[in-house]
PDB file of C-alpha atoms and ligand atoms in Angstrom:
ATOM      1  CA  UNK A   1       0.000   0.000   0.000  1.00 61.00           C
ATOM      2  CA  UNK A   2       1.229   3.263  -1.062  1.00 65.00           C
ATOM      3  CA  UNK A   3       2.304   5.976   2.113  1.00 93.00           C
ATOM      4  CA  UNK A   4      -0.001   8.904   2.605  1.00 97.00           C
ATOM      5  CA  UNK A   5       1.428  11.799   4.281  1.00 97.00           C
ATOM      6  CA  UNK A   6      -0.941  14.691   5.200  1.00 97.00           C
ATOM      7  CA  UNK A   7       1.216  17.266   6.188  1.00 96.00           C
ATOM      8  CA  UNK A   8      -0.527  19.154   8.822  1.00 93.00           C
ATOM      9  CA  UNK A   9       2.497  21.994   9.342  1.00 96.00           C
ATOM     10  CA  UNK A  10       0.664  24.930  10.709  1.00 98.00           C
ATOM     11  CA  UNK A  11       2.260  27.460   7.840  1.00 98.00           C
ATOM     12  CA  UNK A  12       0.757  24.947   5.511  1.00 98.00           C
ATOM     13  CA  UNK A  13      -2.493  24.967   6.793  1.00 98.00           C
ATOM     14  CA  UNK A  14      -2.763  28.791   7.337  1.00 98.00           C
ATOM     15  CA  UNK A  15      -1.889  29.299   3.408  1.00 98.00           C
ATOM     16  CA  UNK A  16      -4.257  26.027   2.821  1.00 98.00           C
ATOM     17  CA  UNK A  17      -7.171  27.939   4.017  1.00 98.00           C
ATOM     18  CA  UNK A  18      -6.786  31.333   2.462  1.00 98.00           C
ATOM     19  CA  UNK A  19      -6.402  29.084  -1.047  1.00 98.00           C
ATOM     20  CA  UNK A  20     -10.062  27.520  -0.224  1.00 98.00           C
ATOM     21  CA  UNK A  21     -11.751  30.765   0.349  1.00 98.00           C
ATOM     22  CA  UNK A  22     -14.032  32.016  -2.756  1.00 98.00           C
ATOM     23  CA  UNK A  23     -12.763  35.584  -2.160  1.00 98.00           C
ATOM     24  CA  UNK A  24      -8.656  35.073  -2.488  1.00 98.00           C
ATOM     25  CA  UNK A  25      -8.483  36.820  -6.025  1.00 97.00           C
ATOM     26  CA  UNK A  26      -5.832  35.187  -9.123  1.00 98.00           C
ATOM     27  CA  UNK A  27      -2.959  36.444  -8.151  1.00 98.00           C
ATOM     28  CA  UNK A  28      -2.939  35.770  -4.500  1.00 98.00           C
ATOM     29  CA  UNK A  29      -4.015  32.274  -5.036  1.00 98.00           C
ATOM     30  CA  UNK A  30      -1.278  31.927  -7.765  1.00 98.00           C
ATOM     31  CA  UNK A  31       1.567  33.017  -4.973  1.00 98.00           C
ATOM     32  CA  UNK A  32      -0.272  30.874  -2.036  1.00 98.00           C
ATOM     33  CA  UNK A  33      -0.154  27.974  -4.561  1.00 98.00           C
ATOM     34  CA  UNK A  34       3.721  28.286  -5.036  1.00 98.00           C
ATOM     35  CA  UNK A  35       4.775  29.141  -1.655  1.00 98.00           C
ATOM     36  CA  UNK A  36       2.522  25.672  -0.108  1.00 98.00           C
ATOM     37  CA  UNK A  37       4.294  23.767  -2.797  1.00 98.00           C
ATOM     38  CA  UNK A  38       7.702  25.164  -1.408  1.00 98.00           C
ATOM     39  CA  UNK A  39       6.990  24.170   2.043  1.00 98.00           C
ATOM     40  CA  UNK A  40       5.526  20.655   0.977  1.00 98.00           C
ATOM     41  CA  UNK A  41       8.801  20.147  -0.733  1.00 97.00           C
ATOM     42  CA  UNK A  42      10.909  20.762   2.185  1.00 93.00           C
ATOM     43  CA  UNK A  43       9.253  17.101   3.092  1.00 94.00           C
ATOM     44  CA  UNK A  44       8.922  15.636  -0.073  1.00 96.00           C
ATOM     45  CA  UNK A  45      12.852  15.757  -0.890  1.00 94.00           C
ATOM     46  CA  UNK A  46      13.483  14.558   3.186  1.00 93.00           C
ATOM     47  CA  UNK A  47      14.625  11.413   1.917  1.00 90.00           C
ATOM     48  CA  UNK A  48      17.392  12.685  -1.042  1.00 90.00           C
ATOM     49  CA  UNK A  49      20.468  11.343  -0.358  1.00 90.00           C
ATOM     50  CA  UNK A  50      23.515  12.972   0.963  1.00 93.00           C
ATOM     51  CA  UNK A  51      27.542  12.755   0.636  1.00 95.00           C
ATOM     52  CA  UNK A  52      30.193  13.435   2.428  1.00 97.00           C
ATOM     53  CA  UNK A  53      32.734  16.630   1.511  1.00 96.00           C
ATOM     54  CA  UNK A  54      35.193  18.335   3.617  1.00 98.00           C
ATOM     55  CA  UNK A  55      35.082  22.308   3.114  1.00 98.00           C
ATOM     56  CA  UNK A  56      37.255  24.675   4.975  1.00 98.00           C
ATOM     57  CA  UNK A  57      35.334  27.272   7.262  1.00 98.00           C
ATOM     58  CA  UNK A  58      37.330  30.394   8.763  1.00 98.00           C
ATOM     59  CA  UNK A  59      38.313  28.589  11.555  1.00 98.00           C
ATOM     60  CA  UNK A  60      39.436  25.378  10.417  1.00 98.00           C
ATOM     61  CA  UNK A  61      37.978  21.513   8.394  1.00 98.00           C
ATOM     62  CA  UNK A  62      34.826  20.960   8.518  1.00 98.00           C
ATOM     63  CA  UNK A  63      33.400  17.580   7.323  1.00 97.00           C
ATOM     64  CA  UNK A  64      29.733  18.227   6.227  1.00 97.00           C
ATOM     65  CA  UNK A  65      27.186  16.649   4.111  1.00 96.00           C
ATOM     66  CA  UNK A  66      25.965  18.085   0.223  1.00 92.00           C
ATOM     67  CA  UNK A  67      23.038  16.365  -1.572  1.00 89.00           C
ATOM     68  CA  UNK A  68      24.570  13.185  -3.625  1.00 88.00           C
ATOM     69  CA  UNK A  69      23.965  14.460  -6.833  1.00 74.00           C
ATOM     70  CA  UNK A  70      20.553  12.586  -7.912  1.00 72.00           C
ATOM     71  CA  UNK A  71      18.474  13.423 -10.533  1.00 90.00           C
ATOM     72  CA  UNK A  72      15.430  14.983  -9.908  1.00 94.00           C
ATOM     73  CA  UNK A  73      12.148  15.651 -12.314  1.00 97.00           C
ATOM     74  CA  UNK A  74       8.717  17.855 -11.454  1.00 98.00           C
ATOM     75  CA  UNK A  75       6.138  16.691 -13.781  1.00 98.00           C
ATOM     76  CA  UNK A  76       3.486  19.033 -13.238  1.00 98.00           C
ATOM     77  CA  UNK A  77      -0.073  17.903 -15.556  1.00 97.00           C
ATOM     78  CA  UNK A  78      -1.481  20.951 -17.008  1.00 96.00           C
ATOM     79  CA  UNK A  79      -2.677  23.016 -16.576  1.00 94.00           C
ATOM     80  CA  UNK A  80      -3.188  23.202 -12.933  1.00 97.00           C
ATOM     81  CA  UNK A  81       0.185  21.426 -11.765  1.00 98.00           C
ATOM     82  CA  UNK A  82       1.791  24.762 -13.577  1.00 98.00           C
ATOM     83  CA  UNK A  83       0.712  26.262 -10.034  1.00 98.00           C
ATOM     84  CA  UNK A  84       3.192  23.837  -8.018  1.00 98.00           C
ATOM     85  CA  UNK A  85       6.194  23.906 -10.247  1.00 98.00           C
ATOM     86  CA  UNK A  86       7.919  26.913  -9.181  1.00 98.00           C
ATOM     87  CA  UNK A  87       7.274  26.236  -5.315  1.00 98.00           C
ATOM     88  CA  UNK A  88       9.037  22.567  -6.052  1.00 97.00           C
ATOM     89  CA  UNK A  89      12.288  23.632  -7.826  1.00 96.00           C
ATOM     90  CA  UNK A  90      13.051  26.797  -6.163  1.00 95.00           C
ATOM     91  CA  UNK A  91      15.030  24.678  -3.579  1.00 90.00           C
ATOM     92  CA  UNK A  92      16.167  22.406  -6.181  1.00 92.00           C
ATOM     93  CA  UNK A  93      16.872  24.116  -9.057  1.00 92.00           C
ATOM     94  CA  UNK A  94      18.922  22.624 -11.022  1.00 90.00           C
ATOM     95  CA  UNK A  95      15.943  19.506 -11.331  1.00 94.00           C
ATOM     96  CA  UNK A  96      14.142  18.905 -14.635  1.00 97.00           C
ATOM     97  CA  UNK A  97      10.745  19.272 -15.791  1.00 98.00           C
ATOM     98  CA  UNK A  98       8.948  17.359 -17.760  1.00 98.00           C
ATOM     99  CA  UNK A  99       5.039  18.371 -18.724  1.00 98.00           C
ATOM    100  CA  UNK A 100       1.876  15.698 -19.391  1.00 97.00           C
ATOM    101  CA  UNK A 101      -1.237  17.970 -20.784  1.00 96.00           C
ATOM    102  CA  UNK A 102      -4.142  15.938 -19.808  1.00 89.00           C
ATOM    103  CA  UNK A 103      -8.017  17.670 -19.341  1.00 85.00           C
ATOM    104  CA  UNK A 104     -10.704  15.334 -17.713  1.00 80.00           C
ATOM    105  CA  UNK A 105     -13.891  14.724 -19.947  1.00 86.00           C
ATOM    106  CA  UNK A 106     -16.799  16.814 -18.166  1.00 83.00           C
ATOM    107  CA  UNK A 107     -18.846  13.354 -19.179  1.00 87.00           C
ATOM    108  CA  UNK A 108     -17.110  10.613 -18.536  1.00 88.00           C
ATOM    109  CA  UNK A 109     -14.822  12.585 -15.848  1.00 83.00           C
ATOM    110  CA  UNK A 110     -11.726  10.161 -17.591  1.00 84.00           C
ATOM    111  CA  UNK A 111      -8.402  11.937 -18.817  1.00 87.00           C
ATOM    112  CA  UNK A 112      -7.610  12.182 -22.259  1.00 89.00           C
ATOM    113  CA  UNK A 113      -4.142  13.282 -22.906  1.00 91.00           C
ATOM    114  CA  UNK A 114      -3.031  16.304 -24.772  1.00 93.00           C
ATOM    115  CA  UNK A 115       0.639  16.970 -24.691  1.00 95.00           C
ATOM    116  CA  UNK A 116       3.942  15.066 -23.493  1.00 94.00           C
ATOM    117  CA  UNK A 117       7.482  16.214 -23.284  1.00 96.00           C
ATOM    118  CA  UNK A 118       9.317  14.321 -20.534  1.00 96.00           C
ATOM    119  CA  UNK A 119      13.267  14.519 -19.629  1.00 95.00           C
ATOM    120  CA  UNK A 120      15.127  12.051 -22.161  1.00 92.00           C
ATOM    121  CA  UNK A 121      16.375  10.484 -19.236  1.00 93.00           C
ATOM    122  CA  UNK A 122      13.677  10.025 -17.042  1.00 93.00           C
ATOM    123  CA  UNK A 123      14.239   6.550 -16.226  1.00 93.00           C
ATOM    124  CA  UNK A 124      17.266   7.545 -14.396  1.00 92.00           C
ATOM    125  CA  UNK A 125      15.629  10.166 -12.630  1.00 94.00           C
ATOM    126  CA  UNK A 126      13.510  10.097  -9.154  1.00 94.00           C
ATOM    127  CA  UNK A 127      10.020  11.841 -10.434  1.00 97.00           C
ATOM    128  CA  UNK A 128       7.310  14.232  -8.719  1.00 98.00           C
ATOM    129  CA  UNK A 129       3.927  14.563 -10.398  1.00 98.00           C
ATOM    130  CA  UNK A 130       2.507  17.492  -9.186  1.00 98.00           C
ATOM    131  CA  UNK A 131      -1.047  18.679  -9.360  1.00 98.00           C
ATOM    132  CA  UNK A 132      -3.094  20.629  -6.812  1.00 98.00           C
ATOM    133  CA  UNK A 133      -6.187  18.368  -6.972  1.00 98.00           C
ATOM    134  CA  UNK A 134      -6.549  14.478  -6.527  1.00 98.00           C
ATOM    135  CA  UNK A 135      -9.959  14.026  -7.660  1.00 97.00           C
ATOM    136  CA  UNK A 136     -11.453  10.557  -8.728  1.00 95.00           C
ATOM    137  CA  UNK A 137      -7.948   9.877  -9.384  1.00 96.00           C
ATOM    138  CA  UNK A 138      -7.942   9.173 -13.422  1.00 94.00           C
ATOM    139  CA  UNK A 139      -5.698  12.407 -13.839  1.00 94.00           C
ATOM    140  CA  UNK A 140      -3.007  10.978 -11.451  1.00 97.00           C
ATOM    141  CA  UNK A 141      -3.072   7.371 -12.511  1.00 96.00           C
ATOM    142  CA  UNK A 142      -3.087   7.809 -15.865  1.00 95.00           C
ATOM    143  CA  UNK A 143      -0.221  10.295 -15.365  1.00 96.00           C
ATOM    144  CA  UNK A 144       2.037   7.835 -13.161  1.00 97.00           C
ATOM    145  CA  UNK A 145       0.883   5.203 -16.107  1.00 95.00           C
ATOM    146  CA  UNK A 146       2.566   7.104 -18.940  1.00 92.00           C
ATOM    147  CA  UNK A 147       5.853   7.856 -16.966  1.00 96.00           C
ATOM    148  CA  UNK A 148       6.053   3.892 -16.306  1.00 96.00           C
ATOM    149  CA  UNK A 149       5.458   2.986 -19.933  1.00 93.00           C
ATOM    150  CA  UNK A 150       8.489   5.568 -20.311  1.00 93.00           C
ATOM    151  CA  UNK A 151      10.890   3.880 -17.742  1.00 94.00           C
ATOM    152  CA  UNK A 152       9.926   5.581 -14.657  1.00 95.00           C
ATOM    153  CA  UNK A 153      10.899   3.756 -11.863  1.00 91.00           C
ATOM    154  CA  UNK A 154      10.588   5.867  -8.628  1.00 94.00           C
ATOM    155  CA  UNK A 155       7.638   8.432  -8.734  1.00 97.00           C
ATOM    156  CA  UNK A 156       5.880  10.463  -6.028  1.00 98.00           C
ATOM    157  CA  UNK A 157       2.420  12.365  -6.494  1.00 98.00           C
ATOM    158  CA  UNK A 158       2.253  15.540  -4.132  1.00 98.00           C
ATOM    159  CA  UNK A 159      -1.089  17.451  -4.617  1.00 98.00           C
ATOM    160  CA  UNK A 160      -3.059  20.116  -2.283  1.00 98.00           C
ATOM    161  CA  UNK A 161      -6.193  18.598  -1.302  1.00 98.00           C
ATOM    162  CA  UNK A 162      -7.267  14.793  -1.873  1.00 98.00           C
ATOM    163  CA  UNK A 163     -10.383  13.261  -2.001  1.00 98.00           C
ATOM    164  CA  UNK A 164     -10.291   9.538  -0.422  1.00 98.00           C
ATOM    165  CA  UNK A 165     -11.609   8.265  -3.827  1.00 97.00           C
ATOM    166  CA  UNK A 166      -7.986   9.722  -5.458  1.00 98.00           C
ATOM    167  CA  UNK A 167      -6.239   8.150  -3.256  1.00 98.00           C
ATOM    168  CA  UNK A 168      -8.274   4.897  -3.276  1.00 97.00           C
ATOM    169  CA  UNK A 169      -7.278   4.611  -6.742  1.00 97.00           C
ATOM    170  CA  UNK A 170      -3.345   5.546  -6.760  1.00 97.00           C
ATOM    171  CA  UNK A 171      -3.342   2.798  -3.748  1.00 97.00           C
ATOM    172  CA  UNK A 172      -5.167   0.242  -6.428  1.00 97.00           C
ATOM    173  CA  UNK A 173      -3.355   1.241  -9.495  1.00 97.00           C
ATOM    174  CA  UNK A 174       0.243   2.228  -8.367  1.00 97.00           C
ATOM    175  CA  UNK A 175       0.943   1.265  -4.633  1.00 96.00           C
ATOM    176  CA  UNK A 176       4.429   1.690  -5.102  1.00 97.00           C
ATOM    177  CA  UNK A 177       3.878   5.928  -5.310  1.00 97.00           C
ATOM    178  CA  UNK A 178       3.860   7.897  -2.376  1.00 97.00           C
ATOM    179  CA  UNK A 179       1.092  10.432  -1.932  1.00 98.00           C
ATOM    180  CA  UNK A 180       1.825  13.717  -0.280  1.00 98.00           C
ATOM    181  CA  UNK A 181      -1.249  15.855   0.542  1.00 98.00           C
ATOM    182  CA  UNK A 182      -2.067  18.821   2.644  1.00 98.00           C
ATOM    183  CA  UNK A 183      -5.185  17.822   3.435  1.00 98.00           C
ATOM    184  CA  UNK A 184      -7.690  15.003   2.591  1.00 98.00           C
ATOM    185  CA  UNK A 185     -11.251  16.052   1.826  1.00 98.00           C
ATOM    186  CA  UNK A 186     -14.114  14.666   2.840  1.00 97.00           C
ATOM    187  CA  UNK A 187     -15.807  13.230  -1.068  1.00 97.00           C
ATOM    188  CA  UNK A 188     -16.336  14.128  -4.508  1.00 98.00           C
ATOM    189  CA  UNK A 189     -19.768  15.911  -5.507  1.00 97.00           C
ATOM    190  CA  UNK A 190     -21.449  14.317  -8.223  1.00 95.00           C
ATOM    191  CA  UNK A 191     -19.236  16.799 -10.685  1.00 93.00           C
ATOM    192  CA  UNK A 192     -16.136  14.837  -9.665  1.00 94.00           C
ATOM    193  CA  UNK A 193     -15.264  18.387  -7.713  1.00 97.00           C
ATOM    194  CA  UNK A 194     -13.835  17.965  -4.041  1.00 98.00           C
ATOM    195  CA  UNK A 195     -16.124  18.513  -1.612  1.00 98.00           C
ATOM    196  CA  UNK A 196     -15.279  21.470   0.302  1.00 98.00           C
ATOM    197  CA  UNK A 197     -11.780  21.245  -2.072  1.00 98.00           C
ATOM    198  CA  UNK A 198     -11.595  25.153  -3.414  1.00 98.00           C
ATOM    199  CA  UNK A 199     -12.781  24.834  -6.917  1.00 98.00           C
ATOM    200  CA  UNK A 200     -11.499  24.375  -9.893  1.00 97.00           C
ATOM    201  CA  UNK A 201      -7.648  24.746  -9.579  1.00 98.00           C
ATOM    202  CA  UNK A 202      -6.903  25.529 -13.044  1.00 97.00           C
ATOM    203  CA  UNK A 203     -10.064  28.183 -13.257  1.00 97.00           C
ATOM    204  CA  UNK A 204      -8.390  29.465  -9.885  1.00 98.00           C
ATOM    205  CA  UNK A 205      -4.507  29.753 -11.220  1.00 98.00           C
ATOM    206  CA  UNK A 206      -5.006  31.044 -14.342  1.00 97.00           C
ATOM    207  CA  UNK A 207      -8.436  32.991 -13.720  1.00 96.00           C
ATOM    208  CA  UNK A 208     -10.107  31.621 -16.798  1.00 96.00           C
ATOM    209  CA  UNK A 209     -13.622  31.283 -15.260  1.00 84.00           C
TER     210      UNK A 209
HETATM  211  C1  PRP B   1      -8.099  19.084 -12.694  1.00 60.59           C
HETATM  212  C2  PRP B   1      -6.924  18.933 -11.750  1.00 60.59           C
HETATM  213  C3  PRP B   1      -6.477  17.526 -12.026  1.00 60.59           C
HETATM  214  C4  PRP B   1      -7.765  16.821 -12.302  1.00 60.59           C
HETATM  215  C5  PRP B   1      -8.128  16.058 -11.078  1.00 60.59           C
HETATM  216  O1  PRP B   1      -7.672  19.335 -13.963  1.00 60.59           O
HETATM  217  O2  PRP B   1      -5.942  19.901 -11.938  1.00 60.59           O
HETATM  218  O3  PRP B   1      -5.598  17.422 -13.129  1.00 60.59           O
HETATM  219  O4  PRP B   1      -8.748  17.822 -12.581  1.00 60.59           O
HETATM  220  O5  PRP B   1      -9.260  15.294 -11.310  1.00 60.59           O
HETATM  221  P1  PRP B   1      -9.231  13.702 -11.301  1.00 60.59           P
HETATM  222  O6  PRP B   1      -8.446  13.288 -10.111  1.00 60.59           O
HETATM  223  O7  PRP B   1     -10.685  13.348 -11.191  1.00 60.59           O
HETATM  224  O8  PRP B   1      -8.633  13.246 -12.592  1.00 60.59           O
HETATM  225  P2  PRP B   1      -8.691  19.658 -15.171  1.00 60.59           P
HETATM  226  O9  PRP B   1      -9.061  18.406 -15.889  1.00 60.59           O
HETATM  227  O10 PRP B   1      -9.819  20.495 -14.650  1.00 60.59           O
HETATM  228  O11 PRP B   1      -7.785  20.459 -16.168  1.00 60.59           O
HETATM  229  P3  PRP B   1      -7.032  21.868 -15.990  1.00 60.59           P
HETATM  230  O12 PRP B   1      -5.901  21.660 -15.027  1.00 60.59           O
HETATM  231  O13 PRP B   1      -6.558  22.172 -17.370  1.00 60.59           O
HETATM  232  O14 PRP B   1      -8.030  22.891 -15.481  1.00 60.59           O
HETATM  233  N1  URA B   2     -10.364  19.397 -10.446  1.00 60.59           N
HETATM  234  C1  URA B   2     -10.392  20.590  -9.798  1.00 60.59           C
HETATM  235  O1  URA B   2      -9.813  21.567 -10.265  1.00 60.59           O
HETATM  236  N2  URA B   2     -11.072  20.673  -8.660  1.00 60.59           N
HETATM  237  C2  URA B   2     -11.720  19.622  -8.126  1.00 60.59           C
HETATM  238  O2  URA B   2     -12.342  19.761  -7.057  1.00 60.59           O
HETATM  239  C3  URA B   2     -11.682  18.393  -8.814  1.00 60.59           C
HETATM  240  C4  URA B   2     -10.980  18.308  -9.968  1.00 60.59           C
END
């Protein structure tokens, strides 16, 4: 079974609500969105591994650890995941990105892919699909689906709010990814929308509504 982490930091939950709330205009939501997705990636990179190097302070050697050199991608899906991207490689920025375009049918609520441009090397690479909304799921999945097909080995999905259905079906179709949220909803409304959630992210971000 896949991990879950909600990450219930208190400067991640103050920003969390002013996203939710119908009256936070474009361009404060836009800056909310990056600066959550900076603080969520303090914990999603926890685990990056670290070498040894000596450096020479002032005063004398110092042995100290520097991140090992791994390869990193942010795979946002568009639109929304545009929102996170910023927030995720400002402390990392020499990390890749690769983009998936996928919309969900208003019908049948299933994605149907649009664009793909991934890292050459993205099999070598640890990946982080971001996206601000786990929904029914079908976004994430079939995201996580096309970066397998493509050699992906290690893959984590960090989103804003999920909906126990989303992460119902990561756990059934890819229980090898780790899901970081900061917060889990209570259900989807008959629309597929997150119920409370805060909308539609991509309406929100880019103020196309
Ligand atoms: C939203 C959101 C996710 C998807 C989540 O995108 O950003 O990608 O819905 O829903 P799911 O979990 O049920 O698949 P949308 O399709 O509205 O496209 P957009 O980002 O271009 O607005
Ligand atoms: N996509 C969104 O943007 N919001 C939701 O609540 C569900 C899917």
């Amino acid at each position: 079974m896949s991990n879950v982490h909600v990450m219930n930091h208190p400067l991640i939950q103050h920003k969390l609500t002013l996203i939710r709330d119908k009256n936070t205009g474009v361009k404060e939501f836009r800056e909310l969105v990056e600066e959550v997705a900076l603080l969520m990636a303090y914990e999603v990179y926890r685990d990056l591994p670290l070498k040894e190097i000596e450096v020479e302070t002032p005063i004398g050697k110092a042995v100290c650890h520097a991140i090992a050199g791994k390869k990193l991608g942010i795979v946002p899906i568009l639109r929304a995941g545009l929102g996170m991207v910023d927030g995720m490689t400002k402390l990392v920025p020499a990390a890749k990105v690769g983009h998936i375009g996928l919309y969900r049918d208003p019908e049948t609520l299933e994605p149907v892919e649009y664009y793909c441009k991934l890292p050459s090397d993205i099999e070598e690479r640890d990946l982080i699909v971001v996206d601000p909304m786990l929904a029914t799921g079908g976004s994430a999945s079939a995201a996580i689906s096309f970066l397998k097909q493509r050699g992906a080995k290690n893959i984590k999905m960090v989103c804003l709010i999920a909906a126990p259905e989303g992460i119902a079906r990561l756990q059934k179709d890819h229980n090898d990814v780790d899901i970081f949220a900061a917060a889990v909803d209570e259900k989807l409304n008959s629309h597929g929308y997150i119920v409370p959630g805060l909308g539609d992210a991509g309406d929100r971000l880019f103020g196309t509504k």
